[in-house]
Amino acid sequence: MSYVPSELRFSNTHEWVRSEGDGIYTVGITDHAQALLGDMVFIDVPDVDSDTEVGEDCAVAESVKAASDIYAPLTGVVVAVNEELSDSPERVNSDPYGDGWLFQIKAEDEGEFDDLLDPEGYQSLIDETE
């Protein structure tokens, strides 16, 4: 069973989002997503200062099984990326909600965060697909 932290919000494409305050949000892929993908071998994060649009692909996670697009859960500008993933993509597997974060967005509309799935909604989505 996948771990779904109670303090996060989630997209229906398996990205998680955490508010850091001041309109900054950290984004990663969920425990469920990393388990489905398998061992990560490469993470292609977006460039700092690049624009994101809700639902558009902005990064790629490559595993031993497949490559998977990662979609922006919020509209805004990328303000930071997890540089550690270039040398250690397996952090996404070992700590998807901590050291395995992917990038941070300065949100254009913070209301989009409220539109994301709460933990119960995300757990229901997982349950439907299993």
PDB file of C-alpha atoms in Angstrom:
ATOM      1  CA  MET A   1       0.000   0.000   0.000  1.00  0.00           C
ATOM      2  CA  SER A   2       1.332   3.428  -0.979  1.00  0.00           C
ATOM      3  CA  TYR A   3       2.102   6.074   1.611  1.00  0.00           C
ATOM      4  CA  VAL A   4      -0.016   9.244   1.220  1.00  0.00           C
ATOM      5  CA  PRO A   5       1.143  12.073   3.545  1.00  0.00           C
ATOM      6  CA  SER A   6      -1.679  14.098   5.070  1.00  0.00           C
ATOM      7  CA  GLU A   7      -0.008  17.513   4.626  1.00  0.00           C
ATOM      8  CA  LEU A   8       0.281  17.321   0.833  1.00  0.00           C
ATOM      9  CA  ARG A   9      -1.997  17.851  -2.157  1.00  0.00           C
ATOM     10  CA  PHE A  10      -1.934  15.627  -5.236  1.00  0.00           C
ATOM     11  CA  SER A  11      -2.639  15.701  -8.956  1.00  0.00           C
ATOM     12  CA  ASN A  12      -4.522  12.941 -10.723  1.00  0.00           C
ATOM     13  CA  THR A  13      -1.289  12.298 -12.680  1.00  0.00           C
ATOM     14  CA  HIS A  14       0.530  11.329  -9.442  1.00  0.00           C
ATOM     15  CA  GLU A  15       2.502  14.474  -8.634  1.00  0.00           C
ATOM     16  CA  TRP A  16       2.518  15.726  -5.040  1.00  0.00           C
ATOM     17  CA  VAL A  17       2.621  19.382  -4.007  1.00  0.00           C
ATOM     18  CA  ARG A  18       3.680  20.963  -0.707  1.00  0.00           C
ATOM     19  CA  SER A  19       3.207  24.642   0.159  1.00  0.00           C
ATOM     20  CA  GLU A  20       6.400  26.262   1.397  1.00  0.00           C
ATOM     21  CA  GLY A  21       4.773  29.681   1.968  1.00  0.00           C
ATOM     22  CA  ASP A  22       5.012  32.933   0.000  1.00  0.00           C
ATOM     23  CA  GLY A  23       3.518  31.278  -3.078  1.00  0.00           C
ATOM     24  CA  ILE A  24       6.329  28.709  -3.391  1.00  0.00           C
ATOM     25  CA  TYR A  25       5.383  25.051  -3.870  1.00  0.00           C
ATOM     26  CA  THR A  26       7.601  21.975  -3.920  1.00  0.00           C
ATOM     27  CA  VAL A  27       6.679  19.251  -6.437  1.00  0.00           C
ATOM     28  CA  GLY A  28       7.600  15.581  -6.695  1.00  0.00           C
ATOM     29  CA  ILE A  29       6.115  12.274  -7.772  1.00  0.00           C
ATOM     30  CA  THR A  30       4.175  10.165  -5.329  1.00  0.00           C
ATOM     31  CA  ASP A  31       5.238   6.978  -3.627  1.00  0.00           C
ATOM     32  CA  HIS A  32       2.627   5.179  -5.734  1.00  0.00           C
ATOM     33  CA  ALA A  33       4.102   6.571  -8.974  1.00  0.00           C
ATOM     34  CA  GLN A  34       7.706   5.744  -8.112  1.00  0.00           C
ATOM     35  CA  ALA A  35       6.682   2.199  -7.149  1.00  0.00           C
ATOM     36  CA  LEU A  36       4.953   1.705 -10.500  1.00  0.00           C
ATOM     37  CA  LEU A  37       7.918   3.109 -12.432  1.00  0.00           C
ATOM     38  CA  GLY A  38      10.587   1.113 -10.610  1.00  0.00           C
ATOM     39  CA  ASP A  39      14.234   2.022 -10.107  1.00  0.00           C
ATOM     40  CA  MET A  40      14.956   5.540 -11.378  1.00  0.00           C
ATOM     41  CA  VAL A  41      17.941   5.941 -13.675  1.00  0.00           C
ATOM     42  CA  PHE A  42      17.508   9.556 -14.825  1.00  0.00           C
ATOM     43  CA  ILE A  43      15.375  12.570 -13.904  1.00  0.00           C
ATOM     44  CA  ASP A  44      15.077  15.456 -16.358  1.00  0.00           C
ATOM     45  CA  VAL A  45      13.855  18.453 -14.347  1.00  0.00           C
ATOM     46  CA  PRO A  46      12.700  21.741 -15.885  1.00  0.00           C
ATOM     47  CA  ASP A  47      15.046  24.711 -16.141  1.00  0.00           C
ATOM     48  CA  VAL A  48      14.957  27.368 -13.437  1.00  0.00           C
ATOM     49  CA  ASP A  49      12.946  30.393 -14.675  1.00  0.00           C
ATOM     50  CA  SER A  50      10.924  28.246 -17.093  1.00  0.00           C
ATOM     51  CA  ASP A  51       7.153  28.727 -17.130  1.00  0.00           C
ATOM     52  CA  THR A  52       4.767  25.968 -16.162  1.00  0.00           C
ATOM     53  CA  GLU A  53       1.118  25.546 -17.062  1.00  0.00           C
ATOM     54  CA  VAL A  54      -1.244  23.227 -15.171  1.00  0.00           C
ATOM     55  CA  GLY A  55      -1.389  19.849 -16.900  1.00  0.00           C
ATOM     56  CA  GLU A  56       1.508  20.439 -19.290  1.00  0.00           C
ATOM     57  CA  ASP A  57       4.497  18.118 -19.213  1.00  0.00           C
ATOM     58  CA  CYS A  58       7.521  19.810 -17.695  1.00  0.00           C
ATOM     59  CA  ALA A  59       9.878  17.005 -16.617  1.00  0.00           C
ATOM     60  CA  VAL A  60      10.647  13.346 -17.299  1.00  0.00           C
ATOM     61  CA  ALA A  61      11.368  10.447 -14.964  1.00  0.00           C
ATOM     62  CA  GLU A  62      13.223   7.549 -16.561  1.00  0.00           C
ATOM     63  CA  SER A  63      13.329   4.190 -14.831  1.00  0.00           C
ATOM     64  CA  VAL A  64      14.528   0.746 -15.722  1.00  0.00           C
ATOM     65  CA  LYS A  65      10.951   0.041 -16.875  1.00  0.00           C
ATOM     66  CA  ALA A  66       9.904   3.195 -18.734  1.00  0.00           C
ATOM     67  CA  ALA A  67      10.119   6.934 -19.214  1.00  0.00           C
ATOM     68  CA  SER A  68       7.226   8.927 -17.851  1.00  0.00           C
ATOM     69  CA  ASP A  69       6.261  12.551 -18.309  1.00  0.00           C
ATOM     70  CA  ILE A  70       5.778  14.639 -15.199  1.00  0.00           C
ATOM     71  CA  TYR A  71       3.051  17.245 -15.426  1.00  0.00           C
ATOM     72  CA  ALA A  72       2.950  20.670 -13.823  1.00  0.00           C
ATOM     73  CA  PRO A  73       0.388  20.697 -11.022  1.00  0.00           C
ATOM     74  CA  LEU A  74       0.412  24.515 -10.892  1.00  0.00           C
ATOM     75  CA  THR A  75       0.837  27.436 -13.280  1.00  0.00           C
ATOM     76  CA  GLY A  76       3.872  29.545 -12.500  1.00  0.00           C
ATOM     77  CA  VAL A  77       7.631  29.805 -12.791  1.00  0.00           C
ATOM     78  CA  VAL A  78      10.210  27.221 -11.743  1.00  0.00           C
ATOM     79  CA  VAL A  79      12.339  28.823  -9.015  1.00  0.00           C
ATOM     80  CA  ALA A  80      14.473  25.832  -7.930  1.00  0.00           C
ATOM     81  CA  VAL A  81      15.311  22.301  -9.003  1.00  0.00           C
ATOM     82  CA  ASN A  82      16.743  19.388  -7.050  1.00  0.00           C
ATOM     83  CA  GLU A  83      20.286  19.322  -8.439  1.00  0.00           C
ATOM     84  CA  GLU A  84      21.073  16.199  -6.392  1.00  0.00           C
ATOM     85  CA  LEU A  85      18.909  14.082  -8.705  1.00  0.00           C
ATOM     86  CA  SER A  86      21.366  14.361 -11.600  1.00  0.00           C
ATOM     87  CA  ASP A  87      23.839  12.193  -9.652  1.00  0.00           C
ATOM     88  CA  SER A  88      21.320  10.314  -7.497  1.00  0.00           C
ATOM     89  CA  PRO A  89      17.985   9.769  -9.280  1.00  0.00           C
ATOM     90  CA  GLU A  90      17.296   6.868  -6.914  1.00  0.00           C
ATOM     91  CA  ARG A  91      16.395   9.462  -4.235  1.00  0.00           C
ATOM     92  CA  VAL A  92      12.977   9.564  -5.901  1.00  0.00           C
ATOM     93  CA  ASN A  93      12.584   5.874  -4.989  1.00  0.00           C
ATOM     94  CA  SER A  94      14.056   5.978  -1.491  1.00  0.00           C
ATOM     95  CA  ASP A  95      12.476   9.264  -0.300  1.00  0.00           C
ATOM     96  CA  PRO A  96       9.822  10.504  -2.763  1.00  0.00           C
ATOM     97  CA  TYR A  97       8.383  13.043  -0.300  1.00  0.00           C
ATOM     98  CA  GLY A  98      11.736  14.273   1.048  1.00  0.00           C
ATOM     99  CA  ASP A  99      15.128  14.169  -0.691  1.00  0.00           C
ATOM    100  CA  GLY A 100      13.426  12.982  -3.893  1.00  0.00           C
ATOM    101  CA  TRP A 101      11.571  16.252  -4.559  1.00  0.00           C
ATOM    102  CA  LEU A 102      11.894  17.464  -8.164  1.00  0.00           C
ATOM    103  CA  PHE A 103      11.376  21.229  -8.435  1.00  0.00           C
ATOM    104  CA  GLN A 104       9.754  24.291  -6.881  1.00  0.00           C
ATOM    105  CA  ILE A 105       7.226  26.604  -8.520  1.00  0.00           C
ATOM    106  CA  LYS A 106       6.318  30.190  -7.688  1.00  0.00           C
ATOM    107  CA  ALA A 107       2.585  29.922  -8.322  1.00  0.00           C
ATOM    108  CA  GLU A 108       0.746  32.413 -10.486  1.00  0.00           C
ATOM    109  CA  ASP A 109      -2.588  31.538  -8.854  1.00  0.00           C
ATOM    110  CA  GLU A 110      -2.368  30.004  -5.387  1.00  0.00           C
ATOM    111  CA  GLY A 111      -6.015  28.936  -5.714  1.00  0.00           C
ATOM    112  CA  GLU A 112      -4.851  26.138  -8.017  1.00  0.00           C
ATOM    113  CA  PHE A 113      -3.334  24.442  -4.957  1.00  0.00           C
ATOM    114  CA  ASP A 114      -6.809  24.165  -3.435  1.00  0.00           C
ATOM    115  CA  ASP A 115      -8.067  22.514  -6.639  1.00  0.00           C
ATOM    116  CA  LEU A 116      -5.651  19.589  -6.214  1.00  0.00           C
ATOM    117  CA  LEU A 117      -6.718  16.331  -4.595  1.00  0.00           C
ATOM    118  CA  ASP A 118      -6.570  16.084  -0.826  1.00  0.00           C
ATOM    119  CA  PRO A 119      -4.978  12.913   0.628  1.00  0.00           C
ATOM    120  CA  GLU A 120      -8.326  11.101   0.841  1.00  0.00           C
ATOM    121  CA  GLY A 121      -9.145  11.967  -2.769  1.00  0.00           C
ATOM    122  CA  TYR A 122      -5.739  10.772  -3.927  1.00  0.00           C
ATOM    123  CA  GLN A 123      -6.062   7.533  -1.962  1.00  0.00           C
ATOM    124  CA  SER A 124      -9.422   6.945  -3.665  1.00  0.00           C
ATOM    125  CA  LEU A 125      -7.773   7.491  -7.060  1.00  0.00           C
ATOM    126  CA  ILE A 126      -5.097   4.919  -6.222  1.00  0.00           C
ATOM    127  CA  ASP A 127      -7.700   2.452  -4.965  1.00  0.00           C
ATOM    128  CA  GLU A 128      -9.657   2.756  -8.229  1.00  0.00           C
ATOM    129  CA  THR A 129      -6.617   1.886 -10.333  1.00  0.00           C
ATOM    130  CA  GLU A 130      -5.333  -1.046  -8.288  1.00  0.00           C
TER     131      GLU A 130
END
